[in-house]
């Protein structure tokens, strides 16, 4: 598929064996895929299946299916492929003796950590720790990373109420905890925001407020939700009314922090609400939240599961806020290909062992892979590249939006790398037609088209994408 | 360390490069370990640390530390190493091109499954599916496997109450779910048993009733717990009073199923309560539970996270029950090195897509490893071997208990492979002294010594273990 190239022609490709562009051979799913999907359906959930892939045939930004189709992938496994399919440097890490041992000798990290666990953390996960946070508790997915952060918050808050880490539990606490009753199992909460998404286990789902289908029929904790600012885009053309909207949400947050019947131990917030529809807020809002959490002595957890690891043009999206007082905990997963939460305050280590504990407590194999991802990001300067590609992509979409104002509404993500989205009146149709033009792209919320390309997405890919979108809009 | 060998001298070792016995060079932790632990403590939780290990120097049943000490490991990463450290056949799987691709191209399995996912499941995880269960939902750890099973149970139960899978949600359900309120977020529960352990995320922790330290300060759902039978050992010498105790617990379960203010959608039970102190019950009890769940139309979830994959001398511990009506769901993790729940009834697939969903939905890399584990178990006939070694070990411990009745009390696990435990009046001291004799062994509950060797534990290892225990008892 030829693309109308407007990008800098001197741009060097990151990987030589990446396809030059999408290849369309059959309808998707084609005959081979249909057969394989029917087979899979017998033993595994397939109703949410979007496309069956052959990853051994997928390279760089391109995902291959079973019928010879190759698509430019700006969805990237729900924002979780960082440096391209079949990345040769990740392959080296994946085939190292160190990786093999980590895979076949998986330790219970809390009891029997491996001799080089500190080194793996320091040369990997901790090397990219957000400013002010120098410790980590590792986990396996975004949901449990958030829930472990919640547990740390509850233990910290109850410890304070009890009078500090050296005050012992009372008999009443001990016996009531075993019966799931207060005070041992306290009546406390985590405050989250409307349309936020923090995972789908029971406590994380209690803080998730994205879509009913995520929550229906699942028991939930009676925890508070504050409004998240619903801003007007472009942000720089609606400064005053957006500021008013943010203040309204801050006021609501403060009211809930001080009056909700189940007192919050922490708030959790995404730098950009992702599943909930790509809702942005300004640094002033997040600084306001930090000030409120300080004022009312609750913790601030920043959920960087989707925004983290480079996609916004900073390694962590909350760096855009230039906040002097860092968040208490920052959770990560997805592009890290592992998960956990960072923290700095030593009081967030519970006062006794075995309070924050589980069998595996993370996975050294995945930590080794994240280290290789970090090395690759640095080698290719991919955060900077994503910032620049994002600016280029945003400008091209801005122009396309001027041409097709009915198709691209509320374009957002300016200055946020490739973390770009717009509202589409016929979103699901657009996503589907994009496949016909060789593009794999996803949605968020009720009507947003969200772009979540990998960090190796370059201007030439942006051109292919924008040209394909224009073809979709023409049909 | 010489062992007083009483085992069959014709026994063939499974692995030639396994050490002949433990090696003790220094106190544990020795100087190298102390240095490395102090280093790790700066960035990671170490207060629950038992021993720092070098897994690249660990082979078969033996775990090596950083100071030249090599211990016979009958704890095996909290029961989660199946076929030995540095197993050569797992190494082949871990270094295969298939594994490398799975590691570096991790899919969102619900949306973009890889072309061979059905085959990986069918030749691996599903090949050992419990009788009657032919589908699987994959997960990442025991805790989330259980919570995903709970979600499946709640969706199934509310679907029934609603009038079947084709009846739509009401507007009231949709809006109340978004506010974490009933009826959308229903007032329903999972019934578990006293001293049970099902994980440490919020819903799994609400069903966990093992120790206060696991639960203190963490908000919990107000869910019911029934008594688990506290039987007298050996079971075959207390048949009548044990039967009465089991009936008492069944009666209590039935009462809770019919009267608890938050109606149970399911019960969850371990075949042998593991973290809670190695509490056994008879097949009659579990058959009674199955009958109650049928009678009252709730699901039966069997938590095989610790008991599964061979250690009891059956692949799944619940096979010992010879139950004609299989459990509705069986959860697994640990020795599987991956996690999930098996099910058979197609009604346990939620009625709409995206209801049971998350980004990764398991991990093909770990599923490929489990397949290699299954192959190794079959190649070496390890379930049968574990049954035989367990019988031998039990008899030797029985004799040792006759000699040291103050040290070995309530010996249990007869006929349950190597899943053996006893109560010890000075348990923590025994565990510590065992290290001095070259043995790494763990505890469960308040006073049990629990044996969780790997499936490659043979009679010669049993001899080394029992001889070492005798030395501990003499001091």
PDB file of N, CA and C in Angstrom, chain B residues 148-204:
ATOM      1  N   UNK B 148     -10.985 -14.473  39.684  1.00  0.00           N
ATOM      2  CA  UNK B 148     -11.669 -14.609  38.394  1.00  0.00           C
ATOM      3  C   UNK B 148     -12.748 -15.688  38.488  1.00  0.00           C
ATOM      4  N   UNK B 149     -12.480 -16.742  39.238  1.00  0.00           N
ATOM      5  CA  UNK B 149     -13.513 -17.764  39.450  1.00  0.00           C
ATOM      6  C   UNK B 149     -14.689 -17.174  40.229  1.00  0.00           C
ATOM      7  N   UNK B 150     -14.403 -16.326  41.205  1.00  0.00           N
ATOM      8  CA  UNK B 150     -15.505 -15.673  41.950  1.00  0.00           C
ATOM      9  C   UNK B 150     -16.351 -14.824  40.992  1.00  0.00           C
ATOM     10  N   UNK B 151     -15.672 -14.088  40.118  1.00  0.00           N
ATOM     11  CA  UNK B 151     -16.417 -13.245  39.176  1.00  0.00           C
ATOM     12  C   UNK B 151     -17.319 -14.102  38.285  1.00  0.00           C
ATOM     13  N   UNK B 152     -16.767 -15.217  37.815  1.00  0.00           N
ATOM     14  CA  UNK B 152     -17.577 -16.122  36.988  1.00  0.00           C
ATOM     15  C   UNK B 152     -18.790 -16.607  37.773  1.00  0.00           C
ATOM     16  N   UNK B 153     -18.587 -16.890  39.052  1.00  0.00           N
ATOM     17  CA  UNK B 153     -19.702 -17.387  39.885  1.00  0.00           C
ATOM     18  C   UNK B 153     -20.767 -16.308  40.064  1.00  0.00           C
ATOM     19  N   UNK B 154     -20.336 -15.089  40.333  1.00  0.00           N
ATOM     20  CA  UNK B 154     -21.319 -14.011  40.543  1.00  0.00           C
ATOM     21  C   UNK B 154     -22.114 -13.749  39.260  1.00  0.00           C
ATOM     22  N   UNK B 155     -21.421 -13.741  38.131  1.00  0.00           N
ATOM     23  CA  UNK B 155     -22.129 -13.473  36.869  1.00  0.00           C
ATOM     24  C   UNK B 155     -23.122 -14.590  36.571  1.00  0.00           C
ATOM     25  N   UNK B 156     -22.721 -15.820  36.847  1.00  0.00           N
ATOM     26  CA  UNK B 156     -23.611 -16.971  36.629  1.00  0.00           C
ATOM     27  C   UNK B 156     -24.849 -16.889  37.516  1.00  0.00           C
ATOM     28  N   UNK B 157     -24.606 -16.585  38.788  1.00  0.00           N
ATOM     29  CA  UNK B 157     -25.716 -16.583  39.748  1.00  0.00           C
ATOM     30  C   UNK B 157     -26.703 -15.445  39.460  1.00  0.00           C
ATOM     31  N   UNK B 158     -26.158 -14.256  39.206  1.00  0.00           N
ATOM     32  CA  UNK B 158     -27.047 -13.124  38.908  1.00  0.00           C
ATOM     33  C   UNK B 158     -27.769 -13.346  37.572  1.00  0.00           C
ATOM     34  N   UNK B 159     -27.109 -13.991  36.650  1.00  0.00           N
ATOM     35  CA  UNK B 159     -27.770 -14.324  35.379  1.00  0.00           C
ATOM     36  C   UNK B 159     -28.968 -15.232  35.609  1.00  0.00           C
ATOM     37  N   UNK B 160     -28.791 -16.208  36.468  1.00  0.00           N
ATOM     38  CA  UNK B 160     -29.919 -17.092  36.804  1.00  0.00           C
ATOM     39  C   UNK B 160     -31.054 -16.306  37.435  1.00  0.00           C
ATOM     40  N   UNK B 161     -30.713 -15.470  38.401  1.00  0.00           N
ATOM     41  CA  UNK B 161     -31.746 -14.697  39.096  1.00  0.00           C
ATOM     42  C   UNK B 161     -32.485 -13.771  38.131  1.00  0.00           C
ATOM     43  N   UNK B 162     -31.740 -13.317  37.145  1.00  0.00           N
ATOM     44  CA  UNK B 162     -32.299 -12.376  36.169  1.00  0.00           C
ATOM     45  C   UNK B 162     -33.237 -13.087  35.197  1.00  0.00           C
ATOM     46  N   UNK B 163     -33.063 -14.388  35.086  1.00  0.00           N
ATOM     47  CA  UNK B 163     -33.939 -15.145  34.204  1.00  0.00           C
ATOM     48  C   UNK B 163     -33.238 -15.723  32.993  1.00  0.00           C
ATOM     49  N   UNK B 164     -31.917 -15.834  33.068  1.00  0.00           N
ATOM     50  CA  UNK B 164     -31.186 -16.469  31.975  1.00  0.00           C
ATOM     51  C   UNK B 164     -30.301 -15.509  31.226  1.00  0.00           C
ATOM     52  N   UNK B 165     -29.460 -16.068  30.347  1.00  0.00           N
ATOM     53  CA  UNK B 165     -28.437 -15.264  29.672  1.00  0.00           C
ATOM     54  C   UNK B 165     -29.006 -14.259  28.678  1.00  0.00           C
ATOM     55  N   UNK B 166     -30.239 -14.434  28.252  1.00  0.00           N
ATOM     56  CA  UNK B 166     -30.780 -13.520  27.239  1.00  0.00           C
ATOM     57  C   UNK B 166     -31.540 -12.339  27.814  1.00  0.00           C
ATOM     58  N   UNK B 167     -31.674 -12.323  29.140  1.00  0.00           N
ATOM     59  CA  UNK B 167     -32.363 -11.196  29.766  1.00  0.00           C
ATOM     60  C   UNK B 167     -31.361 -10.075  29.990  1.00  0.00           C
ATOM     61  N   UNK B 168     -31.703  -8.889  29.515  1.00  0.00           N
ATOM     62  CA  UNK B 168     -30.756  -7.773  29.601  1.00  0.00           C
ATOM     63  C   UNK B 168     -30.702  -7.165  31.007  1.00  0.00           C
ATOM     64  N   UNK B 169     -29.618  -6.463  31.261  1.00  0.00           N
ATOM     65  CA  UNK B 169     -29.505  -5.702  32.502  1.00  0.00           C
ATOM     66  C   UNK B 169     -30.563  -4.606  32.511  1.00  0.00           C
ATOM     67  N   UNK B 170     -31.064  -4.287  33.713  1.00  0.00           N
ATOM     68  CA  UNK B 170     -32.001  -3.166  33.820  1.00  0.00           C
ATOM     69  C   UNK B 170     -31.212  -1.861  33.937  1.00  0.00           C
ATOM     70  N   UNK B 171     -31.899  -0.757  33.675  1.00  0.00           N
ATOM     71  CA  UNK B 171     -31.277   0.549  33.849  1.00  0.00           C
ATOM     72  C   UNK B 171     -30.824   0.745  35.290  1.00  0.00           C
ATOM     73  N   UNK B 172     -31.608   0.228  36.215  1.00  0.00           N
ATOM     74  CA  UNK B 172     -31.243   0.373  37.629  1.00  0.00           C
ATOM     75  C   UNK B 172     -29.954  -0.401  37.921  1.00  0.00           C
ATOM     76  N   UNK B 173     -29.840  -1.590  37.352  1.00  0.00           N
ATOM     77  CA  UNK B 173     -28.605  -2.345  37.552  1.00  0.00           C
ATOM     78  C   UNK B 173     -27.411  -1.590  36.978  1.00  0.00           C
ATOM     79  N   UNK B 174     -27.596  -1.060  35.789  1.00  0.00           N
ATOM     80  CA  UNK B 174     -26.487  -0.368  35.122  1.00  0.00           C
ATOM     81  C   UNK B 174     -26.041   0.855  35.921  1.00  0.00           C
ATOM     82  N   UNK B 175     -27.007   1.648  36.375  1.00  0.00           N
ATOM     83  CA  UNK B 175     -26.593   2.872  37.076  1.00  0.00           C
ATOM     84  C   UNK B 175     -26.086   2.558  38.481  1.00  0.00           C
ATOM     85  N   UNK B 176     -26.680   1.599  39.160  1.00  0.00           N
ATOM     86  CA  UNK B 176     -26.202   1.284  40.513  1.00  0.00           C
ATOM     87  C   UNK B 176     -24.823   0.632  40.472  1.00  0.00           C
ATOM     88  N   UNK B 177     -24.561  -0.171  39.447  1.00  0.00           N
ATOM     89  CA  UNK B 177     -23.230  -0.801  39.344  1.00  0.00           C
ATOM     90  C   UNK B 177     -22.141   0.257  39.276  1.00  0.00           C
ATOM     91  N   UNK B 178     -22.423   1.346  38.551  1.00  0.00           N
ATOM     92  CA  UNK B 178     -21.406   2.389  38.411  1.00  0.00           C
ATOM     93  C   UNK B 178     -21.161   3.113  39.738  1.00  0.00           C
ATOM     94  N   UNK B 179     -22.114   2.990  40.672  1.00  0.00           N
ATOM     95  CA  UNK B 179     -21.942   3.581  41.997  1.00  0.00           C
ATOM     96  C   UNK B 179     -21.581   2.551  43.058  1.00  0.00           C
ATOM     97  N   UNK B 180     -21.194   1.355  42.622  1.00  0.00           N
ATOM     98  CA  UNK B 180     -20.820   0.287  43.557  1.00  0.00           C
ATOM     99  C   UNK B 180     -21.976  -0.092  44.496  1.00  0.00           C
ATOM    100  N   UNK B 181     -23.195   0.060  44.028  1.00  0.00           N
ATOM    101  CA  UNK B 181     -24.362  -0.212  44.871  1.00  0.00           C
ATOM    102  C   UNK B 181     -25.182  -1.356  44.282  1.00  0.00           C
ATOM    103  N   UNK B 182     -25.913  -2.021  45.149  1.00  0.00           N
ATOM    104  CA  UNK B 182     -26.868  -3.035  44.735  1.00  0.00           C
ATOM    105  C   UNK B 182     -28.027  -2.363  43.998  1.00  0.00           C
ATOM    106  N   UNK B 183     -28.686  -2.978  43.027  1.00  0.00           N
ATOM    107  CA  UNK B 183     -28.515  -4.365  42.608  1.00  0.00           C
ATOM    108  C   UNK B 183     -27.401  -4.594  41.589  1.00  0.00           C
ATOM    109  N   UNK B 184     -26.870  -3.539  40.954  1.00  0.00           N
ATOM    110  CA  UNK B 184     -25.848  -3.741  39.922  1.00  0.00           C
ATOM    111  C   UNK B 184     -24.579  -4.355  40.475  1.00  0.00           C
ATOM    112  N   UNK B 185     -24.156  -3.869  41.644  1.00  0.00           N
ATOM    113  CA  UNK B 185     -23.063  -4.497  42.388  1.00  0.00           C
ATOM    114  C   UNK B 185     -23.744  -5.254  43.525  1.00  0.00           C
ATOM    115  N   UNK B 186     -24.043  -6.524  43.319  1.00  0.00           N
ATOM    116  CA  UNK B 186     -25.001  -7.205  44.192  1.00  0.00           C
ATOM    117  C   UNK B 186     -24.434  -7.501  45.573  1.00  0.00           C
ATOM    118  N   UNK B 187     -25.344  -7.603  46.498  1.00  0.00           N
ATOM    119  CA  UNK B 187     -25.014  -8.026  47.848  1.00  0.00           C
ATOM    120  C   UNK B 187     -24.949  -9.557  47.853  1.00  0.00           C
ATOM    121  N   UNK B 188     -23.821 -10.096  47.405  1.00  0.00           N
ATOM    122  CA  UNK B 188     -23.649 -11.550  47.324  1.00  0.00           C
ATOM    123  C   UNK B 188     -22.273 -11.891  47.854  1.00  0.00           C
ATOM    124  N   UNK B 189     -22.048 -13.167  48.066  1.00  0.00           N
ATOM    125  CA  UNK B 189     -20.813 -13.556  48.745  1.00  0.00           C
ATOM    126  C   UNK B 189     -20.246 -14.858  48.205  1.00  0.00           C
ATOM    127  N   UNK B 190     -19.041 -15.131  48.637  1.00  0.00           N
ATOM    128  CA  UNK B 190     -18.408 -16.445  48.455  1.00  0.00           C
ATOM    129  C   UNK B 190     -18.217 -17.020  49.859  1.00  0.00           C
ATOM    130  N   UNK B 191     -18.687 -18.235  50.060  1.00  0.00           N
ATOM    131  CA  UNK B 191     -18.508 -18.878  51.363  1.00  0.00           C
ATOM    132  C   UNK B 191     -17.167 -19.614  51.387  1.00  0.00           C
ATOM    133  N   UNK B 192     -16.398 -19.365  52.432  1.00  0.00           N
ATOM    134  CA  UNK B 192     -15.136 -20.093  52.591  1.00  0.00           C
ATOM    135  C   UNK B 192     -15.095 -20.717  53.985  1.00  0.00           C
ATOM    136  N   UNK B 193     -13.975 -21.323  54.301  1.00  0.00           N
ATOM    137  CA  UNK B 193     -13.882 -22.087  55.548  1.00  0.00           C
ATOM    138  C   UNK B 193     -12.819 -21.519  56.482  1.00  0.00           C
ATOM    139  N   UNK B 194     -13.086 -21.626  57.752  1.00  0.00           N
ATOM    140  CA  UNK B 194     -12.135 -21.191  58.771  1.00  0.00           C
ATOM    141  C   UNK B 194     -10.773 -21.814  58.507  1.00  0.00           C
ATOM    142  N   UNK B 195      -9.746 -21.052  58.679  1.00  0.00           N
ATOM    143  CA  UNK B 195      -8.338 -21.417  58.426  1.00  0.00           C
ATOM    144  C   UNK B 195      -8.015 -21.712  56.958  1.00  0.00           C
ATOM    145  N   UNK B 196      -8.956 -21.426  56.069  1.00  0.00           N
ATOM    146  CA  UNK B 196      -8.652 -21.575  54.646  1.00  0.00           C
ATOM    147  C   UNK B 196      -7.756 -20.438  54.159  1.00  0.00           C
ATOM    148  N   UNK B 197      -7.066 -20.711  53.078  1.00  0.00           N
ATOM    149  CA  UNK B 197      -6.250 -19.666  52.443  1.00  0.00           C
ATOM    150  C   UNK B 197      -6.534 -19.665  50.950  1.00  0.00           C
ATOM    151  N   UNK B 198      -6.904 -18.504  50.416  1.00  0.00           N
ATOM    152  CA  UNK B 198      -7.227 -18.423  48.991  1.00  0.00           C
ATOM    153  C   UNK B 198      -6.575 -17.227  48.312  1.00  0.00           C
ATOM    154  N   UNK B 199      -5.593 -16.615  48.961  1.00  0.00           N
ATOM    155  CA  UNK B 199      -4.898 -15.502  48.332  1.00  0.00           C
ATOM    156  C   UNK B 199      -5.042 -14.230  49.129  1.00  0.00           C
ATOM    157  N   UNK B 200      -4.376 -13.173  48.622  1.00  0.00           N
ATOM    158  CA  UNK B 200      -4.239 -11.973  49.432  1.00  0.00           C
ATOM    159  C   UNK B 200      -4.625 -10.694  48.714  1.00  0.00           C
ATOM    160  N   UNK B 201      -5.313 -10.808  47.568  1.00  0.00           N
ATOM    161  CA  UNK B 201      -5.948  -9.614  47.011  1.00  0.00           C
ATOM    162  C   UNK B 201      -7.263  -9.422  47.781  1.00  0.00           C
ATOM    163  N   UNK B 202      -8.058  -8.405  47.457  1.00  0.00           N
ATOM    164  CA  UNK B 202      -9.121  -8.045  48.397  1.00  0.00           C
ATOM    165  C   UNK B 202     -10.259  -9.063  48.509  1.00  0.00           C
ATOM    166  N   UNK B 203     -10.718  -9.628  47.404  1.00  0.00           N
ATOM    167  CA  UNK B 203     -11.793 -10.618  47.515  1.00  0.00           C
ATOM    168  C   UNK B 203     -11.236 -11.961  47.949  1.00  0.00           C
ATOM    169  N   UNK B 204     -10.092 -12.325  47.404  1.00  0.00           N
ATOM    170  CA  UNK B 204      -9.493 -13.591  47.840  1.00  0.00           C
ATOM    171  C   UNK B 204      -9.132 -13.502  49.323  1.00  0.00           C
TER     172      UNK B 204
END
